[in-house]
């Protein structure tokens, strides 16, 4: 079986509240369904990061049960209400949340000042890293400067929209990993993804983090084992294992 560290997936449990986002509500997707789907593909799940989606808003209630089911090699990535006090952040850290996410692509508006303030606050308090879900093609110089000031930050979904390749190379070369996930939602063909992965990996072998993006809400097509094969074909099996497993473990654990 192919061992993976899944650095980006969602659990949508019917026990917990959902928030309609842009007129969308997802189908439920439990821990049990997630594990069964990966097992059916011949994938050995060795850890990962469960991520708050736009449809979960600032709700934190589902994390405790979800992370308890998943186990100690999994962490949570949350959308945090800026009004949360230090005690709440420390409580979330204790149940396994280790990253904060700014969902700028789905209408969660945050100013550069708010992103910087909250990112530094959770890093100083608990060592949390920051994840940015955004359109990389729309980042101006002020935003780029912010990214490189933040203590530990990564970019979701290959930046979503096509941008100058040199921008993505600059990220990985300066220690800002890019998440290799959601091929069914990004603004690249599969052939373009394959070429981009090879070039970014050459720039920094530690700069790419695999994620399944399951259950692939709002994507053009769902994650499948063909996405694993695309990464292996782009990099070769030995190098692909860094992206599929080792880099995620190093970044999250």
PDB file of C-alpha atoms in Angstrom:
ATOM      1  CA  UNK A   1       0.000   0.000   0.000  1.00  0.00           C
ATOM      2  CA  UNK A   2       1.075   3.584  -0.648  1.00  0.00           C
ATOM      3  CA  UNK A   3       1.732   5.420   2.635  1.00  0.00           C
ATOM      4  CA  UNK A   4       0.411   8.992   2.762  1.00  0.00           C
ATOM      5  CA  UNK A   5       0.228  11.938   5.141  1.00  0.00           C
ATOM      6  CA  UNK A   6      -2.955  13.719   4.073  1.00  0.00           C
ATOM      7  CA  UNK A   7      -2.307  17.392   4.765  1.00  0.00           C
ATOM      8  CA  UNK A   8      -5.740  18.576   3.618  1.00  0.00           C
ATOM      9  CA  UNK A   9      -9.130  16.909   4.031  1.00  0.00           C
ATOM     10  CA  UNK A  10     -12.527  17.749   5.526  1.00  0.00           C
ATOM     11  CA  UNK A  11     -14.791  15.870   7.910  1.00  0.00           C
ATOM     12  CA  UNK A  12     -18.455  16.888   7.771  1.00  0.00           C
ATOM     13  CA  UNK A  13     -20.236  15.194  10.658  1.00  0.00           C
ATOM     14  CA  UNK A  14     -24.050  15.390  10.957  1.00  0.00           C
ATOM     15  CA  UNK A  15     -23.720  15.859  14.734  1.00  0.00           C
ATOM     16  CA  UNK A  16     -22.301  19.357  14.306  1.00  0.00           C
ATOM     17  CA  UNK A  17     -23.554  22.636  12.792  1.00  0.00           C
ATOM     18  CA  UNK A  18     -22.931  23.824   9.246  1.00  0.00           C
ATOM     19  CA  UNK A  19     -23.146  27.348   7.839  1.00  0.00           C
ATOM     20  CA  UNK A  20     -24.380  27.987   4.305  1.00  0.00           C
ATOM     21  CA  UNK A  21     -21.592  29.622   2.279  1.00  0.00           C
ATOM     22  CA  UNK A  22     -22.291  31.231  -1.094  1.00  0.00           C
ATOM     23  CA  UNK A  23     -25.602  29.279  -1.195  1.00  0.00           C
ATOM     24  CA  UNK A  24     -23.746  25.982  -0.665  1.00  0.00           C
ATOM     25  CA  UNK A  25     -24.060  23.261   1.935  1.00  0.00           C
ATOM     26  CA  UNK A  26     -22.064  20.020   1.516  1.00  0.00           C
ATOM     27  CA  UNK A  27     -23.106  16.419   1.969  1.00  0.00           C
ATOM     28  CA  UNK A  28     -21.962  14.765   5.175  1.00  0.00           C
ATOM     29  CA  UNK A  29     -18.642  12.933   5.209  1.00  0.00           C
ATOM     30  CA  UNK A  30     -17.655  11.118   8.391  1.00  0.00           C
ATOM     31  CA  UNK A  31     -14.309   9.829   9.654  1.00  0.00           C
ATOM     32  CA  UNK A  32     -15.472   6.307   8.882  1.00  0.00           C
ATOM     33  CA  UNK A  33     -16.370   7.166   5.278  1.00  0.00           C
ATOM     34  CA  UNK A  34     -13.057   8.953   4.820  1.00  0.00           C
ATOM     35  CA  UNK A  35     -11.023   5.982   6.056  1.00  0.00           C
ATOM     36  CA  UNK A  36     -13.010   3.529   3.922  1.00  0.00           C
ATOM     37  CA  UNK A  37     -12.533   5.612   0.787  1.00  0.00           C
ATOM     38  CA  UNK A  38      -8.751   5.820   1.168  1.00  0.00           C
ATOM     39  CA  UNK A  39      -8.502   2.125   2.013  1.00  0.00           C
ATOM     40  CA  UNK A  40     -10.476   1.275  -1.141  1.00  0.00           C
ATOM     41  CA  UNK A  41      -7.763   3.064  -3.135  1.00  0.00           C
ATOM     42  CA  UNK A  42      -4.963   1.067  -1.543  1.00  0.00           C
ATOM     43  CA  UNK A  43      -3.677   4.037   0.459  1.00  0.00           C
ATOM     44  CA  UNK A  44      -2.195   3.666   3.940  1.00  0.00           C
ATOM     45  CA  UNK A  45      -3.248   6.692   5.981  1.00  0.00           C
ATOM     46  CA  UNK A  46      -0.362   7.462   8.359  1.00  0.00           C
ATOM     47  CA  UNK A  47      -1.511  10.885   9.576  1.00  0.00           C
ATOM     48  CA  UNK A  48      -2.905  14.143   8.342  1.00  0.00           C
ATOM     49  CA  UNK A  49      -4.582  17.493   8.897  1.00  0.00           C
ATOM     50  CA  UNK A  50      -8.346  17.903   9.064  1.00  0.00           C
ATOM     51  CA  UNK A  51      -9.281  21.366   7.805  1.00  0.00           C
ATOM     52  CA  UNK A  52     -12.230  23.643   8.585  1.00  0.00           C
ATOM     53  CA  UNK A  53     -14.214  24.404   5.452  1.00  0.00           C
ATOM     54  CA  UNK A  54     -16.058  27.622   4.685  1.00  0.00           C
ATOM     55  CA  UNK A  55     -19.306  25.800   5.532  1.00  0.00           C
ATOM     56  CA  UNK A  56     -18.090  25.277   9.113  1.00  0.00           C
ATOM     57  CA  UNK A  57     -17.522  28.954   9.816  1.00  0.00           C
ATOM     58  CA  UNK A  58     -15.876  29.570  13.186  1.00  0.00           C
ATOM     59  CA  UNK A  59     -17.378  26.433  14.766  1.00  0.00           C
ATOM     60  CA  UNK A  60     -14.846  24.454  16.781  1.00  0.00           C
ATOM     61  CA  UNK A  61     -17.168  21.865  18.300  1.00  0.00           C
ATOM     62  CA  UNK A  62     -16.526  19.061  15.801  1.00  0.00           C
ATOM     63  CA  UNK A  63     -12.755  19.006  16.240  1.00  0.00           C
ATOM     64  CA  UNK A  64     -12.589  17.241  19.590  1.00  0.00           C
ATOM     65  CA  UNK A  65     -14.573  14.186  18.509  1.00  0.00           C
ATOM     66  CA  UNK A  66     -13.023  14.101  15.049  1.00  0.00           C
ATOM     67  CA  UNK A  67      -9.408  14.273  16.220  1.00  0.00           C
ATOM     68  CA  UNK A  68     -10.079  11.702  18.951  1.00  0.00           C
ATOM     69  CA  UNK A  69     -11.338   9.275  16.286  1.00  0.00           C
ATOM     70  CA  UNK A  70      -8.469   9.978  13.896  1.00  0.00           C
ATOM     71  CA  UNK A  71      -5.639   9.557  16.423  1.00  0.00           C
ATOM     72  CA  UNK A  72      -2.456  11.261  17.567  1.00  0.00           C
ATOM     73  CA  UNK A  73      -0.826  11.563  14.141  1.00  0.00           C
ATOM     74  CA  UNK A  74      -3.571  13.997  13.043  1.00  0.00           C
ATOM     75  CA  UNK A  75      -3.918  17.715  13.683  1.00  0.00           C
ATOM     76  CA  UNK A  76      -6.652  20.295  13.195  1.00  0.00           C
ATOM     77  CA  UNK A  77      -6.568  23.387  10.987  1.00  0.00           C
ATOM     78  CA  UNK A  78      -9.171  25.890  12.131  1.00  0.00           C
ATOM     79  CA  UNK A  79     -10.815  29.115  11.074  1.00  0.00           C
ATOM     80  CA  UNK A  80     -10.520  31.084  14.284  1.00  0.00           C
ATOM     81  CA  UNK A  81     -12.752  33.909  15.412  1.00  0.00           C
ATOM     82  CA  UNK A  82     -10.387  36.842  16.075  1.00  0.00           C
ATOM     83  CA  UNK A  83     -12.355  37.477  19.282  1.00  0.00           C
ATOM     84  CA  UNK A  84     -11.224  34.134  20.767  1.00  0.00           C
ATOM     85  CA  UNK A  85      -9.294  34.697  23.983  1.00  0.00           C
ATOM     86  CA  UNK A  86      -5.979  33.104  24.929  1.00  0.00           C
ATOM     87  CA  UNK A  87      -7.644  30.488  27.110  1.00  0.00           C
ATOM     88  CA  UNK A  88      -9.762  29.280  24.178  1.00  0.00           C
ATOM     89  CA  UNK A  89      -6.749  29.091  21.865  1.00  0.00           C
ATOM     90  CA  UNK A  90      -4.836  27.049  24.470  1.00  0.00           C
ATOM     91  CA  UNK A  91      -7.861  24.747  24.886  1.00  0.00           C
ATOM     92  CA  UNK A  92      -7.974  24.162  21.133  1.00  0.00           C
ATOM     93  CA  UNK A  93      -4.250  23.462  21.134  1.00  0.00           C
ATOM     94  CA  UNK A  94      -4.760  20.801  23.785  1.00  0.00           C
ATOM     95  CA  UNK A  95      -7.320  18.916  21.669  1.00  0.00           C
ATOM     96  CA  UNK A  96      -4.953  18.897  18.687  1.00  0.00           C
ATOM     97  CA  UNK A  97      -5.481  22.059  16.637  1.00  0.00           C
ATOM     98  CA  UNK A  98      -2.085  23.271  15.436  1.00  0.00           C
ATOM     99  CA  UNK A  99      -2.838  25.590  12.497  1.00  0.00           C
ATOM    100  CA  UNK A 100      -4.982  28.603  11.691  1.00  0.00           C
ATOM    101  CA  UNK A 101      -6.566  29.066   8.269  1.00  0.00           C
ATOM    102  CA  UNK A 102      -7.618  32.239   6.473  1.00  0.00           C
ATOM    103  CA  UNK A 103     -10.231  31.398   3.848  1.00  0.00           C
ATOM    104  CA  UNK A 104      -9.953  34.417   1.572  1.00  0.00           C
ATOM    105  CA  UNK A 105     -11.141  32.516  -1.506  1.00  0.00           C
ATOM    106  CA  UNK A 106     -14.634  31.839  -0.138  1.00  0.00           C
ATOM    107  CA  UNK A 107     -15.479  35.285   1.171  1.00  0.00           C
ATOM    108  CA  UNK A 108     -13.981  35.314   4.683  1.00  0.00           C
ATOM    109  CA  UNK A 109     -12.627  38.842   4.472  1.00  0.00           C
ATOM    110  CA  UNK A 110      -9.603  39.646   6.612  1.00  0.00           C
ATOM    111  CA  UNK A 111      -7.326  42.639   6.245  1.00  0.00           C
ATOM    112  CA  UNK A 112      -3.568  42.237   6.017  1.00  0.00           C
ATOM    113  CA  UNK A 113      -3.303  43.733   9.484  1.00  0.00           C
ATOM    114  CA  UNK A 114      -5.809  41.235  10.904  1.00  0.00           C
ATOM    115  CA  UNK A 115      -4.028  38.286   9.290  1.00  0.00           C
ATOM    116  CA  UNK A 116      -0.663  39.407  10.608  1.00  0.00           C
ATOM    117  CA  UNK A 117      -1.928  40.134  14.105  1.00  0.00           C
ATOM    118  CA  UNK A 118      -3.781  36.848  14.558  1.00  0.00           C
ATOM    119  CA  UNK A 119      -1.071  34.727  12.897  1.00  0.00           C
ATOM    120  CA  UNK A 120       1.604  36.133  15.168  1.00  0.00           C
ATOM    121  CA  UNK A 121      -0.635  35.832  18.198  1.00  0.00           C
ATOM    122  CA  UNK A 122      -1.360  32.106  17.794  1.00  0.00           C
ATOM    123  CA  UNK A 123       2.268  31.391  16.838  1.00  0.00           C
ATOM    124  CA  UNK A 124       3.616  33.170  19.915  1.00  0.00           C
ATOM    125  CA  UNK A 125       1.024  31.554  22.168  1.00  0.00           C
ATOM    126  CA  UNK A 126       1.024  27.949  20.909  1.00  0.00           C
ATOM    127  CA  UNK A 127       3.368  27.696  17.920  1.00  0.00           C
ATOM    128  CA  UNK A 128       0.506  27.435  15.409  1.00  0.00           C
ATOM    129  CA  UNK A 129       1.279  27.805  11.720  1.00  0.00           C
ATOM    130  CA  UNK A 130      -0.857  29.759   9.237  1.00  0.00           C
ATOM    131  CA  UNK A 131      -2.536  28.466   6.068  1.00  0.00           C
ATOM    132  CA  UNK A 132      -3.794  30.762   3.300  1.00  0.00           C
ATOM    133  CA  UNK A 133      -6.608  29.726   0.957  1.00  0.00           C
ATOM    134  CA  UNK A 134      -6.584  32.379  -1.739  1.00  0.00           C
ATOM    135  CA  UNK A 135      -6.168  33.294  -5.375  1.00  0.00           C
ATOM    136  CA  UNK A 136      -2.400  33.563  -5.775  1.00  0.00           C
ATOM    137  CA  UNK A 137      -2.786  35.479  -9.026  1.00  0.00           C
ATOM    138  CA  UNK A 138      -4.398  38.378  -7.126  1.00  0.00           C
ATOM    139  CA  UNK A 139      -1.705  38.861  -4.464  1.00  0.00           C
ATOM    140  CA  UNK A 140      -0.244  42.343  -4.645  1.00  0.00           C
ATOM    141  CA  UNK A 141       3.191  43.352  -3.360  1.00  0.00           C
ATOM    142  CA  UNK A 142       1.831  44.270   0.072  1.00  0.00           C
ATOM    143  CA  UNK A 143       0.299  40.816   0.447  1.00  0.00           C
ATOM    144  CA  UNK A 144       3.457  39.096  -0.768  1.00  0.00           C
ATOM    145  CA  UNK A 145       5.504  41.067   1.740  1.00  0.00           C
ATOM    146  CA  UNK A 146       3.123  39.947   4.495  1.00  0.00           C
ATOM    147  CA  UNK A 147       3.500  36.278   3.546  1.00  0.00           C
ATOM    148  CA  UNK A 148       7.256  36.471   3.937  1.00  0.00           C
ATOM    149  CA  UNK A 149       6.938  38.261   7.302  1.00  0.00           C
ATOM    150  CA  UNK A 150       4.712  35.631   8.889  1.00  0.00           C
ATOM    151  CA  UNK A 151       6.549  33.163  11.144  1.00  0.00           C
ATOM    152  CA  UNK A 152       5.286  29.905   9.527  1.00  0.00           C
ATOM    153  CA  UNK A 153       2.862  29.950   6.611  1.00  0.00           C
ATOM    154  CA  UNK A 154       1.771  27.752   3.690  1.00  0.00           C
ATOM    155  CA  UNK A 155      -0.386  28.179   0.573  1.00  0.00           C
ATOM    156  CA  UNK A 156      -3.396  25.980  -0.250  1.00  0.00           C
ATOM    157  CA  UNK A 157      -4.370  24.289  -3.525  1.00  0.00           C
ATOM    158  CA  UNK A 158      -1.384  25.363  -5.668  1.00  0.00           C
ATOM    159  CA  UNK A 159      -2.613  28.946  -5.233  1.00  0.00           C
ATOM    160  CA  UNK A 160      -5.919  28.062  -6.954  1.00  0.00           C
ATOM    161  CA  UNK A 161      -5.598  30.305 -10.007  1.00  0.00           C
ATOM    162  CA  UNK A 162      -2.756  30.435 -12.510  1.00  0.00           C
ATOM    163  CA  UNK A 163      -0.102  32.979 -11.691  1.00  0.00           C
ATOM    164  CA  UNK A 164       3.486  33.622 -12.650  1.00  0.00           C
ATOM    165  CA  UNK A 165       5.413  30.421 -12.068  1.00  0.00           C
ATOM    166  CA  UNK A 166       8.215  32.483 -10.546  1.00  0.00           C
ATOM    167  CA  UNK A 167       5.837  33.548  -7.767  1.00  0.00           C
ATOM    168  CA  UNK A 168       5.242  29.937  -6.726  1.00  0.00           C
ATOM    169  CA  UNK A 169       8.955  29.175  -7.011  1.00  0.00           C
ATOM    170  CA  UNK A 170       9.680  32.156  -4.787  1.00  0.00           C
ATOM    171  CA  UNK A 171       7.321  30.792  -2.146  1.00  0.00           C
ATOM    172  CA  UNK A 172       8.892  27.345  -1.934  1.00  0.00           C
ATOM    173  CA  UNK A 173      12.446  28.662  -2.180  1.00  0.00           C
ATOM    174  CA  UNK A 174      11.795  30.906   0.840  1.00  0.00           C
ATOM    175  CA  UNK A 175      10.278  28.150   2.971  1.00  0.00           C
ATOM    176  CA  UNK A 176       6.574  28.758   2.249  1.00  0.00           C
ATOM    177  CA  UNK A 177       5.215  25.304   1.321  1.00  0.00           C
ATOM    178  CA  UNK A 178       2.502  24.875  -1.283  1.00  0.00           C
ATOM    179  CA  UNK A 179      -0.204  22.277  -0.773  1.00  0.00           C
ATOM    180  CA  UNK A 180      -0.499  19.796  -3.650  1.00  0.00           C
ATOM    181  CA  UNK A 181      -4.201  19.167  -3.353  1.00  0.00           C
ATOM    182  CA  UNK A 182      -7.526  19.670  -5.083  1.00  0.00           C
ATOM    183  CA  UNK A 183      -6.518  19.066  -8.709  1.00  0.00           C
ATOM    184  CA  UNK A 184     -10.228  19.084  -9.536  1.00  0.00           C
ATOM    185  CA  UNK A 185     -10.604  22.686  -8.369  1.00  0.00           C
ATOM    186  CA  UNK A 186      -7.398  24.452  -9.423  1.00  0.00           C
ATOM    187  CA  UNK A 187      -7.023  26.545 -12.574  1.00  0.00           C
ATOM    188  CA  UNK A 188      -4.562  24.118 -14.186  1.00  0.00           C
ATOM    189  CA  UNK A 189      -4.964  21.115 -16.469  1.00  0.00           C
ATOM    190  CA  UNK A 190      -3.570  17.815 -15.196  1.00  0.00           C
ATOM    191  CA  UNK A 191      -0.673  18.126 -17.642  1.00  0.00           C
ATOM    192  CA  UNK A 192       0.091  21.609 -16.314  1.00  0.00           C
ATOM    193  CA  UNK A 193      -0.071  20.340 -12.714  1.00  0.00           C
ATOM    194  CA  UNK A 194       2.413  17.594 -13.545  1.00  0.00           C
ATOM    195  CA  UNK A 195       4.889  20.025 -15.093  1.00  0.00           C
ATOM    196  CA  UNK A 196       4.457  22.544 -12.269  1.00  0.00           C
ATOM    197  CA  UNK A 197       5.109  19.920  -9.589  1.00  0.00           C
ATOM    198  CA  UNK A 198       8.351  18.856 -11.243  1.00  0.00           C
ATOM    199  CA  UNK A 199       9.605  22.443 -11.425  1.00  0.00           C
ATOM    200  CA  UNK A 200       8.592  23.369  -7.872  1.00  0.00           C
ATOM    201  CA  UNK A 201      10.111  20.194  -6.466  1.00  0.00           C
ATOM    202  CA  UNK A 202      13.379  20.983  -8.211  1.00  0.00           C
ATOM    203  CA  UNK A 203      13.292  24.428  -6.576  1.00  0.00           C
ATOM    204  CA  UNK A 204      12.791  22.951  -3.086  1.00  0.00           C
ATOM    205  CA  UNK A 205      12.142  19.230  -2.437  1.00  0.00           C
ATOM    206  CA  UNK A 206      10.629  20.097   0.950  1.00  0.00           C
ATOM    207  CA  UNK A 207       8.263  22.713  -0.423  1.00  0.00           C
ATOM    208  CA  UNK A 208       5.309  20.557  -1.533  1.00  0.00           C
ATOM    209  CA  UNK A 209       2.720  18.985   0.802  1.00  0.00           C
ATOM    210  CA  UNK A 210       0.242  16.380  -0.460  1.00  0.00           C
ATOM    211  CA  UNK A 211      -3.433  16.498   0.457  1.00  0.00           C
ATOM    212  CA  UNK A 212      -6.438  14.545  -0.830  1.00  0.00           C
ATOM    213  CA  UNK A 213      -8.961  17.411  -0.485  1.00  0.00           C
ATOM    214  CA  UNK A 214     -11.622  14.795   0.246  1.00  0.00           C
ATOM    215  CA  UNK A 215     -14.576  14.881  -0.044  1.00  0.00           C
ATOM    216  CA  UNK A 216     -13.709  17.330  -2.842  1.00  0.00           C
ATOM    217  CA  UNK A 217     -16.650  19.673  -2.236  1.00  0.00           C
ATOM    218  CA  UNK A 218     -17.371  22.014  -5.167  1.00  0.00           C
ATOM    219  CA  UNK A 219     -14.515  20.528  -7.223  1.00  0.00           C
ATOM    220  CA  UNK A 220     -14.939  19.618 -10.902  1.00  0.00           C
ATOM    221  CA  UNK A 221     -13.926  16.045 -10.085  1.00  0.00           C
ATOM    222  CA  UNK A 222     -13.224  14.046  -6.950  1.00  0.00           C
ATOM    223  CA  UNK A 223      -9.815  12.994  -5.677  1.00  0.00           C
ATOM    224  CA  UNK A 224      -8.788   9.520  -6.827  1.00  0.00           C
ATOM    225  CA  UNK A 225      -5.736   7.300  -6.916  1.00  0.00           C
ATOM    226  CA  UNK A 226      -5.020   8.832 -10.333  1.00  0.00           C
ATOM    227  CA  UNK A 227      -3.911  11.984  -8.484  1.00  0.00           C
ATOM    228  CA  UNK A 228      -1.333   9.907  -6.586  1.00  0.00           C
ATOM    229  CA  UNK A 229      -0.103   8.474  -9.865  1.00  0.00           C
ATOM    230  CA  UNK A 230       0.169  11.949 -11.378  1.00  0.00           C
ATOM    231  CA  UNK A 231       2.511  12.984  -8.540  1.00  0.00           C
ATOM    232  CA  UNK A 232       4.547   9.800  -8.931  1.00  0.00           C
ATOM    233  CA  UNK A 233       4.844  10.305 -12.684  1.00  0.00           C
ATOM    234  CA  UNK A 234       5.873  13.942 -12.221  1.00  0.00           C
ATOM    235  CA  UNK A 235       8.589  13.227  -9.652  1.00  0.00           C
ATOM    236  CA  UNK A 236       9.425   9.525  -9.750  1.00  0.00           C
ATOM    237  CA  UNK A 237       8.334   7.215  -6.931  1.00  0.00           C
ATOM    238  CA  UNK A 238      11.214   7.966  -4.543  1.00  0.00           C
ATOM    239  CA  UNK A 239      10.830  11.746  -4.726  1.00  0.00           C
ATOM    240  CA  UNK A 240       7.047  11.456  -4.736  1.00  0.00           C
ATOM    241  CA  UNK A 241       7.238   9.785  -1.335  1.00  0.00           C
ATOM    242  CA  UNK A 242       8.665  13.001   0.098  1.00  0.00           C
ATOM    243  CA  UNK A 243       5.616  14.905  -1.121  1.00  0.00           C
ATOM    244  CA  UNK A 244       3.083  12.192  -0.270  1.00  0.00           C
ATOM    245  CA  UNK A 245       4.383  11.502   3.228  1.00  0.00           C
ATOM    246  CA  UNK A 246       7.659  12.896   4.600  1.00  0.00           C
ATOM    247  CA  UNK A 247       7.127  16.617   3.935  1.00  0.00           C
ATOM    248  CA  UNK A 248       3.715  16.596   5.600  1.00  0.00           C
ATOM    249  CA  UNK A 249       5.062  14.867   8.697  1.00  0.00           C
ATOM    250  CA  UNK A 250       7.899  17.398   8.929  1.00  0.00           C
ATOM    251  CA  UNK A 251       5.575  20.392   8.541  1.00  0.00           C
ATOM    252  CA  UNK A 252       2.705  19.328  10.788  1.00  0.00           C
ATOM    253  CA  UNK A 253       4.222  17.020  13.394  1.00  0.00           C
TER     254      UNK A 253
END
